[in-house]
Short mmCIF file of C-alpha atoms in Angstrom, two decimals:
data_model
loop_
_atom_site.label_atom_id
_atom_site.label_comp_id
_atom_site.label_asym_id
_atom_site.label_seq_id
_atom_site.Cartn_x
_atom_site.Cartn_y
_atom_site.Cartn_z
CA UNK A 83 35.66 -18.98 1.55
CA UNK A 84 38.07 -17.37 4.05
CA UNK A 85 36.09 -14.54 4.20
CA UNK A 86 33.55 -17.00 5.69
CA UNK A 87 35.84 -18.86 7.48
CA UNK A 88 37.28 -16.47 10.09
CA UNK A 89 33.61 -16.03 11.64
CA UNK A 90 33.21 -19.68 12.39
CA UNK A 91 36.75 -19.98 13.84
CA UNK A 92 35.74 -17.01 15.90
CA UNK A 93 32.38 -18.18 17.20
CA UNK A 94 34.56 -21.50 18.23
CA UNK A 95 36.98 -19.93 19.72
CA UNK A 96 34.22 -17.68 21.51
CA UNK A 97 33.21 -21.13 22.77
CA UNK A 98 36.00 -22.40 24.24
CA UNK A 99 36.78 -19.60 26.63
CA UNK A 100 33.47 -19.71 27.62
CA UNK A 101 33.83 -23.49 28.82
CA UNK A 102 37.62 -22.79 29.71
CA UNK A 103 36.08 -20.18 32.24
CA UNK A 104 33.25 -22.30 33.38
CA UNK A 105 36.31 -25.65 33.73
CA UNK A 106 37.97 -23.01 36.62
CA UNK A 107 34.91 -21.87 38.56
CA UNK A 108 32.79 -25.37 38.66
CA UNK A 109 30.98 -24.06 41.70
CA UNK A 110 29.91 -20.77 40.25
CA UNK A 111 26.83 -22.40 38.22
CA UNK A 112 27.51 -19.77 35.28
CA UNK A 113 27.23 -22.32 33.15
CA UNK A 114 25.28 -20.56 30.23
CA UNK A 115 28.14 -20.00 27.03
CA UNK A 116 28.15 -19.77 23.83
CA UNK A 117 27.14 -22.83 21.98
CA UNK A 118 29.16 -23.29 19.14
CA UNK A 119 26.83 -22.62 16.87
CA UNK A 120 25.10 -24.54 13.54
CA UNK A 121 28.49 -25.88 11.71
CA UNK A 122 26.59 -25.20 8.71
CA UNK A 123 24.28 -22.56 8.32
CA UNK A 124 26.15 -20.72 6.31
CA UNK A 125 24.10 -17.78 7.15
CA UNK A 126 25.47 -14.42 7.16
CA UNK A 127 25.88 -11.66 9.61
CA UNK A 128 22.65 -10.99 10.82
CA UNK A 129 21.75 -14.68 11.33
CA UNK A 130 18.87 -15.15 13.38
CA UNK A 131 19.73 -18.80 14.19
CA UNK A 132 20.00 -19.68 18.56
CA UNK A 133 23.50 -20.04 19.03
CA UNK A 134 24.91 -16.68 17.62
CA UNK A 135 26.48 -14.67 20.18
CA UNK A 136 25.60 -10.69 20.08
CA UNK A 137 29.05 -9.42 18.62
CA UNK A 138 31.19 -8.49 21.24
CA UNK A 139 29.88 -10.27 24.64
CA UNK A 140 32.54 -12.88 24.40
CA UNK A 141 36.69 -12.00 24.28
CA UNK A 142 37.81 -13.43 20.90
CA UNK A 143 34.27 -13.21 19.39
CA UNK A 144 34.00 -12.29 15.82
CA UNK A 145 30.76 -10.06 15.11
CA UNK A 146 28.40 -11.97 12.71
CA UNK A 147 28.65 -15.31 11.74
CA UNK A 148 26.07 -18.09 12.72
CA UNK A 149 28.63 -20.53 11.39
CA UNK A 150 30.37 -22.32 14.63
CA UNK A 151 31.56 -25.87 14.79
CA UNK A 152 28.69 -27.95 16.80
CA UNK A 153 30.78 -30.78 18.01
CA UNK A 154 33.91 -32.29 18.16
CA UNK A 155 35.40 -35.56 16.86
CA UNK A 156 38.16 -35.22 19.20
CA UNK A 157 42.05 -35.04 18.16
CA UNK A 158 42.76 -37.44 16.01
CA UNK A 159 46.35 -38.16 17.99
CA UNK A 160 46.39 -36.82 21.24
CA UNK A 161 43.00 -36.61 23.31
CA UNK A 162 42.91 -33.63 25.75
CA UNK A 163 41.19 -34.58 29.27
CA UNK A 164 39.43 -31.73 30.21
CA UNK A 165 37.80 -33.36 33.15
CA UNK A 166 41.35 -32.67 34.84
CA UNK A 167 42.42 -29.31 36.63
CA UNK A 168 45.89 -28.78 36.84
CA UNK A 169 47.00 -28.19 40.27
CA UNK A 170 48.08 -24.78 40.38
CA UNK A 171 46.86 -22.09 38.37
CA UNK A 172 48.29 -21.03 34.82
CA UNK A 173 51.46 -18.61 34.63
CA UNK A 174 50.51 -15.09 32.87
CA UNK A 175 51.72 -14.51 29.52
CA UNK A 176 51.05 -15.70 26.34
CA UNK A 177 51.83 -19.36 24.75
CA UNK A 178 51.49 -20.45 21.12
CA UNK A 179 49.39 -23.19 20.57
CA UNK A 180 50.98 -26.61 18.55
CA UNK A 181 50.72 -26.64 14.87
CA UNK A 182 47.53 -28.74 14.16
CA UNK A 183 47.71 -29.88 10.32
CA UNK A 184 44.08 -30.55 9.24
CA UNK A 185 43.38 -31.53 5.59
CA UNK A 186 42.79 -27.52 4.75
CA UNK A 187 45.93 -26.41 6.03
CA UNK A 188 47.40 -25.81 9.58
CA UNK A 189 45.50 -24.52 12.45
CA UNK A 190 46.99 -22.48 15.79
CA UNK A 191 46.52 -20.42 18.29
CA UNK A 192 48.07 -18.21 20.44
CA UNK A 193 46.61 -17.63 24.35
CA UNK A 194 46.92 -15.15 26.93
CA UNK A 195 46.61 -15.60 30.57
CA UNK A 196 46.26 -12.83 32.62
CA UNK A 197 45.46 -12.82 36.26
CA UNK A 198 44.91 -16.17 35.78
CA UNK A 199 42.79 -16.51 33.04
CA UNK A 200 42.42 -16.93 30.38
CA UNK A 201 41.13 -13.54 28.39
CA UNK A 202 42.35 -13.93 24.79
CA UNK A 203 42.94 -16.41 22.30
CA UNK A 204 44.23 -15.42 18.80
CA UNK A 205 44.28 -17.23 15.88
CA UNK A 206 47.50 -17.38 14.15
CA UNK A 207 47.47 -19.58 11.49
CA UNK A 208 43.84 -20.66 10.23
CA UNK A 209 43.53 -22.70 6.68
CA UNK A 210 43.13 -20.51 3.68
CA UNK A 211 42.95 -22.87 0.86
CA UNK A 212 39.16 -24.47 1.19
CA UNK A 213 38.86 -26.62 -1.87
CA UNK A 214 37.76 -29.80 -1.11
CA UNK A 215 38.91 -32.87 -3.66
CA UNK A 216 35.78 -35.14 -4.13
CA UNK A 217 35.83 -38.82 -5.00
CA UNK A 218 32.93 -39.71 -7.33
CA UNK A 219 32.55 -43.27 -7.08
CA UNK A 220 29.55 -45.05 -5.74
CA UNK A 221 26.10 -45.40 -5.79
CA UNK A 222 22.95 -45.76 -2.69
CA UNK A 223 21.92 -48.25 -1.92
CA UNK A 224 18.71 -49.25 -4.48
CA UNK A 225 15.76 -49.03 -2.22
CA UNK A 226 16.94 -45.53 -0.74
CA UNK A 227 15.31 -42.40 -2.02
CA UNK A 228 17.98 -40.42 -3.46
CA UNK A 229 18.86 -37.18 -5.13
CA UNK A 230 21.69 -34.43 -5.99
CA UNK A 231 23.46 -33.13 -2.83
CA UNK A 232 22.90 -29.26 -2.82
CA UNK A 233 24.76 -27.11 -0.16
CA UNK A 234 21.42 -26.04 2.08
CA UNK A 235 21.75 -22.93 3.87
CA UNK A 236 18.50 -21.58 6.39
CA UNK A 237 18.24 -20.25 9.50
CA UNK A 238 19.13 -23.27 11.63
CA UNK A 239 18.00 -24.45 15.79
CA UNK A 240 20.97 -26.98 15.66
CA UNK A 241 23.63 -29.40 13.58
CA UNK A 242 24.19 -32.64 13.52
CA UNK A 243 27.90 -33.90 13.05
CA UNK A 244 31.15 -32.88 13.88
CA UNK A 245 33.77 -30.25 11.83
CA UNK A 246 36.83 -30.19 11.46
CA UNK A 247 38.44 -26.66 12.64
CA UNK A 248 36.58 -27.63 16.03
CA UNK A 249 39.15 -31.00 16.53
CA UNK A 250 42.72 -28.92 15.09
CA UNK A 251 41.50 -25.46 17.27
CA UNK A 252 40.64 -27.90 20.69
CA UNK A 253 44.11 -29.61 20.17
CA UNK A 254 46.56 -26.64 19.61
CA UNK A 255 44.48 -24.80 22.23
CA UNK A 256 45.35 -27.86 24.40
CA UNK A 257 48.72 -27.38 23.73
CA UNK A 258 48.92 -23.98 24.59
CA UNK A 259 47.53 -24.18 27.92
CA UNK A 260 49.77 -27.29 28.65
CA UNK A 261 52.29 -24.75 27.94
CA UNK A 262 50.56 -22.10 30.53
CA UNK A 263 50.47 -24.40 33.02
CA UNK A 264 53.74 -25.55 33.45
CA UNK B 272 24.99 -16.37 26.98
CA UNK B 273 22.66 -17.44 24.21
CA UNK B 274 19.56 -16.29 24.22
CA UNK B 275 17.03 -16.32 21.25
CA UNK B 276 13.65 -14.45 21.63
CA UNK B 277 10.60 -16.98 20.60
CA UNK B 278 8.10 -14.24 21.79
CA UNK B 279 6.55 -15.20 24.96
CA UNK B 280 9.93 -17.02 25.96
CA UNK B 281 13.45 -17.27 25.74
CA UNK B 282 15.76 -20.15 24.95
CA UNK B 283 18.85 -20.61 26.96
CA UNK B 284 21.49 -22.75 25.68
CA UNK B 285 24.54 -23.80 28.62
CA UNK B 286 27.61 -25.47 27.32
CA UNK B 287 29.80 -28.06 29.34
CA UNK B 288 33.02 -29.89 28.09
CA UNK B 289 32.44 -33.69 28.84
CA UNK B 290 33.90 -36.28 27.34
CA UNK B 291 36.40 -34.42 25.71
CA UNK B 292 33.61 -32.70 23.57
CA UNK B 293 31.25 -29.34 24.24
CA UNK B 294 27.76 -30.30 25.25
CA UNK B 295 25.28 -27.81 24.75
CA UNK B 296 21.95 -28.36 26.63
CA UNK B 297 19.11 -25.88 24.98
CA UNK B 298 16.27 -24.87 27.28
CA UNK B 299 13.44 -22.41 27.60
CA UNK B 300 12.94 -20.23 30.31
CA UNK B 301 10.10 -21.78 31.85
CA UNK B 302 11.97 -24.09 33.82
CA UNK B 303 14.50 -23.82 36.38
CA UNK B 304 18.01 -24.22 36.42
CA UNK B 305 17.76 -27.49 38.70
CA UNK B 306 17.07 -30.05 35.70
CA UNK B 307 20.03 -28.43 33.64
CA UNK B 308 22.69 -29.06 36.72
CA UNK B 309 21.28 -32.35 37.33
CA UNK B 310 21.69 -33.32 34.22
CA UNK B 311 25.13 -32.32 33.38
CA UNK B 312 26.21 -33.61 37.39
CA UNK B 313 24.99 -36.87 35.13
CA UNK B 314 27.08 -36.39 31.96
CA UNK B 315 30.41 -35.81 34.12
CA UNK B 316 29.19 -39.08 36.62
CA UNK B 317 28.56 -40.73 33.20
CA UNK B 318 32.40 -39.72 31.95
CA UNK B 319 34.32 -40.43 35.39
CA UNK B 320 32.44 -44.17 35.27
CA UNK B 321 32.81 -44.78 31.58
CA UNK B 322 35.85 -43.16 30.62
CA UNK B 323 38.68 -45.18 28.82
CA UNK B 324 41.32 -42.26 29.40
CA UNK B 325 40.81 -42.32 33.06
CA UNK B 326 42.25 -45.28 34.76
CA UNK B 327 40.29 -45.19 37.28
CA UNK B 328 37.19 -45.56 35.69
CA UNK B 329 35.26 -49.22 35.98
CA UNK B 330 36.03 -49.70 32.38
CA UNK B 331 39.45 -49.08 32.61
CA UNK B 332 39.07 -51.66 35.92
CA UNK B 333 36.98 -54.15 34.10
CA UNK B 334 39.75 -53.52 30.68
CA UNK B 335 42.71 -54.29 33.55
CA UNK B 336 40.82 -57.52 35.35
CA UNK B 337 40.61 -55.92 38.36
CA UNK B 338 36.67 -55.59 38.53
CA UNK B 339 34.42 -58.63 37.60
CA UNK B 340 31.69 -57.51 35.74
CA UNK B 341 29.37 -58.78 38.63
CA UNK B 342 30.70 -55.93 40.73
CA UNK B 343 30.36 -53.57 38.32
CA UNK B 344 27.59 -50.47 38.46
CA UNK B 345 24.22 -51.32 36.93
CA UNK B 346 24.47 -48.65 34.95
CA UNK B 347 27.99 -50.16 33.14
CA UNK B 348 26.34 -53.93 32.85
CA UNK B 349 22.96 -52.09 31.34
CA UNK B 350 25.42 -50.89 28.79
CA UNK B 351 27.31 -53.52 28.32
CA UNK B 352 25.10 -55.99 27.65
CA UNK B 353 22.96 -53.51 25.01
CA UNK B 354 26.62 -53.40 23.67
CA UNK B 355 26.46 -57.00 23.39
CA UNK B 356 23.21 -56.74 21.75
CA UNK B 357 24.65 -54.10 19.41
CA UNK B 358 26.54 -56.23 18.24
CA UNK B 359 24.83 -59.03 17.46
CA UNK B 360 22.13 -57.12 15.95
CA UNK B 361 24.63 -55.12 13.15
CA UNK B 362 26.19 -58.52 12.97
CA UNK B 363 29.28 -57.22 14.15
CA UNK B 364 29.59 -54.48 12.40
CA UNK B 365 28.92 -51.97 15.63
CA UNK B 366 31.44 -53.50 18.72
CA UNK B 367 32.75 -52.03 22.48
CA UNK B 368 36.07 -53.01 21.68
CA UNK B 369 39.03 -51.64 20.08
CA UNK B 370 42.55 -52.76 19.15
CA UNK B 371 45.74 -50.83 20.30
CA UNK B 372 48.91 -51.95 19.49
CA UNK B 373 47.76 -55.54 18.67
CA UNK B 374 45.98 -55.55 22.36
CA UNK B 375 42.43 -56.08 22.70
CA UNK B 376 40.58 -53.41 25.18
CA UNK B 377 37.05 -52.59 26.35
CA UNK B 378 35.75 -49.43 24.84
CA UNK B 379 31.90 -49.38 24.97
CA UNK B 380 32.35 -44.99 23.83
CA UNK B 381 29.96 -45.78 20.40
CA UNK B 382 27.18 -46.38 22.65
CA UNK B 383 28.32 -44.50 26.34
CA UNK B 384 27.47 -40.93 24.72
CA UNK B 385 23.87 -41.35 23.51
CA UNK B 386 22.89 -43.40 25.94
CA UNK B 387 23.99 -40.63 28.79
CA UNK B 388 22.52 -37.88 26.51
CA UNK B 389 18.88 -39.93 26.59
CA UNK B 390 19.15 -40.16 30.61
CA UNK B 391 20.03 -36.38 30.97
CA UNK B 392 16.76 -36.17 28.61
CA UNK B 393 15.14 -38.11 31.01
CA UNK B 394 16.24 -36.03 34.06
CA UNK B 395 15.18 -32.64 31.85
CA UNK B 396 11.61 -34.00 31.76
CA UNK B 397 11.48 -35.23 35.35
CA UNK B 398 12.25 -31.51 35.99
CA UNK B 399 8.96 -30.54 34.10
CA UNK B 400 11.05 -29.90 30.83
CA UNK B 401 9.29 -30.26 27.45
CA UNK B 402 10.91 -28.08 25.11
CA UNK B 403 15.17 -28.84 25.17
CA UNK B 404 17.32 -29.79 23.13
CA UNK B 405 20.85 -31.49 23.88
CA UNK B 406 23.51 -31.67 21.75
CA UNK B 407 26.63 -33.81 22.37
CA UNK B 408 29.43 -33.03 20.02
CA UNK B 409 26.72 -32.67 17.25
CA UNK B 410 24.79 -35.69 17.95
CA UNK B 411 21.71 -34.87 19.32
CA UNK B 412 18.19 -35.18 21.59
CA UNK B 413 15.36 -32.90 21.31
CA UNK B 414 11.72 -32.78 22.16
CA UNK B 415 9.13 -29.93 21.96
CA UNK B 416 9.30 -26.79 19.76
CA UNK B 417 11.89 -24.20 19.63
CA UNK B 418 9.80 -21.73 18.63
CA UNK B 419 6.27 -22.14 20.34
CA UNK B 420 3.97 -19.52 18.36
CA UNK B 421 4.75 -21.73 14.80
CA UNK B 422 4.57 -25.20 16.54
CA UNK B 423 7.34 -26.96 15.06
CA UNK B 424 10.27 -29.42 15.48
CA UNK B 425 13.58 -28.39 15.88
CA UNK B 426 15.38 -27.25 12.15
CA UNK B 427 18.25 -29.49 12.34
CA UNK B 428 20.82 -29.02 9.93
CA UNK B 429 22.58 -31.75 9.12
CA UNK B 430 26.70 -31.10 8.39
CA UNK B 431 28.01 -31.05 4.92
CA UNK B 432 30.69 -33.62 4.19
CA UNK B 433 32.38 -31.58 2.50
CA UNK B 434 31.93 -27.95 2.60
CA UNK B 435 32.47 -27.00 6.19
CA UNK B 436 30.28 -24.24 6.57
CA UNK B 437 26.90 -25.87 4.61
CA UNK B 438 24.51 -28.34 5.95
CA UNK B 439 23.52 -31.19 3.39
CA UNK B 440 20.14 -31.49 4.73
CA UNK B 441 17.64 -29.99 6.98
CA UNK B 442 15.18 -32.21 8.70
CA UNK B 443 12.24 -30.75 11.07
CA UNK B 444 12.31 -33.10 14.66
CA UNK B 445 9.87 -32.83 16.87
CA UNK B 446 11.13 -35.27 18.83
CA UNK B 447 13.69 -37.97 19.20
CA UNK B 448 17.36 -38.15 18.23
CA UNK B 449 19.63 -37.93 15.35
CA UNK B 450 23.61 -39.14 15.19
CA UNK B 451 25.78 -38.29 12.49
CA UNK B 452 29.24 -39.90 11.41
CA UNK B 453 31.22 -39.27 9.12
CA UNK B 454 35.06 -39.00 7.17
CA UNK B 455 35.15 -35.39 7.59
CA UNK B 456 39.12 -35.51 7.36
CA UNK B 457 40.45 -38.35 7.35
CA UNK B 458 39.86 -41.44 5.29
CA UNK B 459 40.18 -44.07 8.00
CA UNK B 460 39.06 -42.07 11.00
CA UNK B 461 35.29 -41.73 11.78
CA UNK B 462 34.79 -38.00 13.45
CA UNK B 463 32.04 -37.48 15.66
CA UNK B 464 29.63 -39.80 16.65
CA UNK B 465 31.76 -41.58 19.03
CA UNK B 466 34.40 -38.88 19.52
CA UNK B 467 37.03 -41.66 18.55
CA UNK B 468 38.04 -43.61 16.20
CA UNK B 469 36.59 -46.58 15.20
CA UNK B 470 38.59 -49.80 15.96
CA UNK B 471 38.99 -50.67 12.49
CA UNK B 472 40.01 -48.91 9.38
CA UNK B 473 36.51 -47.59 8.00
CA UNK B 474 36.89 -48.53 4.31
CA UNK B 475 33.42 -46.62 3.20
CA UNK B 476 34.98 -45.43 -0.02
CA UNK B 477 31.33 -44.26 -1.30
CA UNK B 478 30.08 -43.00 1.59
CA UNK B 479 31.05 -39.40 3.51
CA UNK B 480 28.16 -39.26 5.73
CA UNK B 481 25.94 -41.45 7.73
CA UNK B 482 22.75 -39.90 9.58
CA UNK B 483 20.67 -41.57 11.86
CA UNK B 484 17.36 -40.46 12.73
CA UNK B 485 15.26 -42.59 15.55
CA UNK B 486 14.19 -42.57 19.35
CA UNK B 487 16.79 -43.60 21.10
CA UNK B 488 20.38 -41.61 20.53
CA UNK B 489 22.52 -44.19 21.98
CA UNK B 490 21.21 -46.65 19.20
CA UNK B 491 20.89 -43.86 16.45
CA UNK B 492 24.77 -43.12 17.15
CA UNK B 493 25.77 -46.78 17.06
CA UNK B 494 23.71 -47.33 14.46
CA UNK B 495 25.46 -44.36 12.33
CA UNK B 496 28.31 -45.60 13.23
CA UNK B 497 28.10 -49.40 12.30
CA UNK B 498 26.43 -48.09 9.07
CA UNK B 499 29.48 -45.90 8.42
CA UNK B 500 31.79 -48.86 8.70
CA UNK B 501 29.95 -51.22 6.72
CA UNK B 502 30.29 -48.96 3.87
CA UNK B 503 27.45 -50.54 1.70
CA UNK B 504 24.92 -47.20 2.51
CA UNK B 505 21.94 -49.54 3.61
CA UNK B 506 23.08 -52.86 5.26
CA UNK B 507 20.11 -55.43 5.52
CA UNK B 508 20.68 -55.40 9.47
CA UNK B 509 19.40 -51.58 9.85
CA UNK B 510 16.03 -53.12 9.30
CA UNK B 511 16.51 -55.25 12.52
CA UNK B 512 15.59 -51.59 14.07
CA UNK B 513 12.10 -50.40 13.53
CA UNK B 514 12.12 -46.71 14.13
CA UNK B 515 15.14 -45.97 12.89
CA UNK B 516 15.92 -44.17 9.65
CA UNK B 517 19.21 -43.23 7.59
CA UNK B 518 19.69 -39.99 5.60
CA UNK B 519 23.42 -40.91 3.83
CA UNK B 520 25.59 -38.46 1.79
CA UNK B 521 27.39 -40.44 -0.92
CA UNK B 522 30.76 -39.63 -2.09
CA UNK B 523 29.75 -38.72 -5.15
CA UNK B 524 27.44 -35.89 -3.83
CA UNK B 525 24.31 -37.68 -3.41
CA UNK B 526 21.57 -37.47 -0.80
CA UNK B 527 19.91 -40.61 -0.05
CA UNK B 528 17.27 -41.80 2.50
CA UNK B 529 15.06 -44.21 4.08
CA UNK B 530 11.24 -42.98 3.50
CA UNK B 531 10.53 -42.88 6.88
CA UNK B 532 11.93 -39.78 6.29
CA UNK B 533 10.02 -38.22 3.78
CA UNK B 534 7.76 -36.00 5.89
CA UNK B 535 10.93 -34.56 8.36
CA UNK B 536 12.89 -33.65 5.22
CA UNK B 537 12.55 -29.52 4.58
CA UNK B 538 12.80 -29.96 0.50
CA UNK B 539 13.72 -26.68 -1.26
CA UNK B 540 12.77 -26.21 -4.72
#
């Protein structure tokens, strides 16, 4: 599962710098990015779902991986406003992230601002333990058609629903360019 | 940038953060860039007037008592009132306000974000848009077909409660929207279709997902929403909405659905 994991972290990551950079040049109407692609594809390298980057257009990109959060539910303390510029311009150097604890373990980057801008983000702690602990306990409602949930995977033109790495990698990314900034 | 080859064209897909989420607006290259600008100029208009973090939005004003509702935009009494009507209609089980720390406020953000995702839809096809797709923090509007030598919807995969990197189901849209919500960490908390919290603690013990498929996003994301709180899976007031449909994912690793559904749902053997 990590093996799988660091991809989709990647591809979001990909994303953010892409909408970081457009958030500082409004005017410059380069607003094509990287969609964070299907959350759940789960289709390997080679994926020919929209949303895949090529491998190595975007800093921070990880090649392969069609697997990107699609959405965000937002932090579930804190809520970043991204509608605000900070005055002046971020300090170069590089600022670690906050700690986000998400039910999979802790998420956090690090971020580098050079000339400015933002060029790099690395992730330094990313959740390794994936199992997921499943209540078994109800039942559909009776006139619903119903059957066993199997994990789908196919090639994908978009994903409903948030994830969860998107929410912990937006806040500590927050955090980090709070940190820049001051 | 994202492009996809579909053979004669290309799909372009341009990202945004609004309302503290990424919006991704999916066209072809046949049109323009005109109707994309216009309508994200309308998402951020749409998050300066609505927004409950700014205080200088009217709802913030309207929250504080310092703007009557009869001075407000038509745009924020449209929404208001189909808030109203929400409500009623889910019998209270879908509201516009919220409780923080023991204080009653306006927060009409269940219905704000599809409703300003089917205007921009509206603004792409004034532009002479039919193919597009927009997706607001994974709740989406789409219309035409992705891929235009095969003629079909848009493959939308639809998030897996629980394994992160899966999609539970895959339904084929041609056109219309689809919301999703969902306890994709924590118990209490709904993630995504509002991009808050809901106002109450979400018991929904048997439920982890709640998917609704219909025309109108704004509804489909209340809907999923009000359906997610409720908890029961199929609450007698969904059928006050003809046109909608629910795909749920039970806690206990079920799919279940509403036959209206029946034809969009890709089945694998």
């Amino acid at each position: 599962m990590r093996r799988r994991a660091l991809p989709a972290l990647g591809m979001t990551v990909a994303g953010l710098i892409m909408l970081l950079r457009f958030q500082t040049s409004p005017s410059g109407g380069a607003t094509v990015g990287a969609l964070p692609g299907p959350a759940g594809s789960g289709t390997a390298p080679g994926t020919t779902a929209p949303g895949t980057t090529p491998p190595g257009t975007t800093p921070g990109s990880t090649p392969g991986g069609g697997a990107g959060p699609s959405g965000s539910g937002g932090a579930p303390t804190t809520t970043p406003n991204p509608g605000t510029s900070p005055a002046s311009g971020p300090t170069d150097g590089t600022y670690d992230g906050a700690e986000i604890q998400t039910r999979y373990g802790p998420v956090k980057v690090q971020i580098t601002i050079s000339g400015g801008q933002l060029t790099d983000v690395q992730e330094l702690e990313v959740p390794s333990d994936r199992q997921r602990s499943v209540e078994i306990n109800s039942q559909a409602g009776p006139i619903l058609r119903s059957e066993a949930l199997t994990a789908q995977s196919a090639s994908l033109d978009q994903v409903s629903g948030a994830t969860i790495t998107w929410g912990a990698y937006e806040q500590s990314l927050q955090a980090a360019l709070d940190a820049a900034n001051k | 940038m994202t492009d996809v080859s579909t053979g004669a064209r290309t799909l372009h897909t341009h990202v945004q953060h609004v309302m503290g989420t990424a919006f991704g607006i999916t066209v072809d290259d046949t049109v323009g860039p005109e109707g994309v600008d216009d309508a994200f100029a309308w998402l951020h208009h749409v998050d300066a007037t609505f927004s409950t973090y700014r205080s200088d939005s009217e709802i913030s004003r309207i929250d504080r008592g310092e703007l009557d509702l009869d001075a407000a935009s038509p745009d924020v009494r449209q929404v208001l009132l189909r808030c109203a009507e929400l409500e009623e209609l889910t019998d209270g089980w879908f509201t516009a306000h919220r409780q923080t720390d023991g204080e009653q406020h306006l927060d009409p953000s269940g219905l704000v974000k599809g409703w300003s995702i089917d205007v921009a839809a509206l603004i792409l096809r004034m532009a002479g848009t039919t193919t597009f797709s927009i997706n607001g923090g994974g709740d989406i509007v789409c219309a035409g077909h992705p891929e235009p030598n095969e003629g079909r919807g848009w493959r939308t995969g639809i998030r897996h409660p629980f394994l992160e990197e899966a999609v539970a189901a895959v339904l084929v849209l041609a056109e219309g929207a689809v919301a999703t919500s969902g306890t994709y960490e924590r118990g209490s908390h709904i993630w995504g279709a509002a991009g808050t919290d809901l106002p109450r603690a979400a018991g929904a013990p048997g439920l982890a997902g709640v998917t609704v498929v219909g025309p109108e996003l704004g509804t489909a994301d209340a809907l999923a929403t009000a359906v997610f709180a409720e908890g029961s899976g199929h609450p007698a007031w969904f059928d006050r909405f003809p046109g909608y449909d629910l795909l749920l994912v039970t806690a206990d690793q079920r799919l279940a659905w509403t036959p209206g559904l029946d034809d969009l749902l890709v089945r694998t053997a």
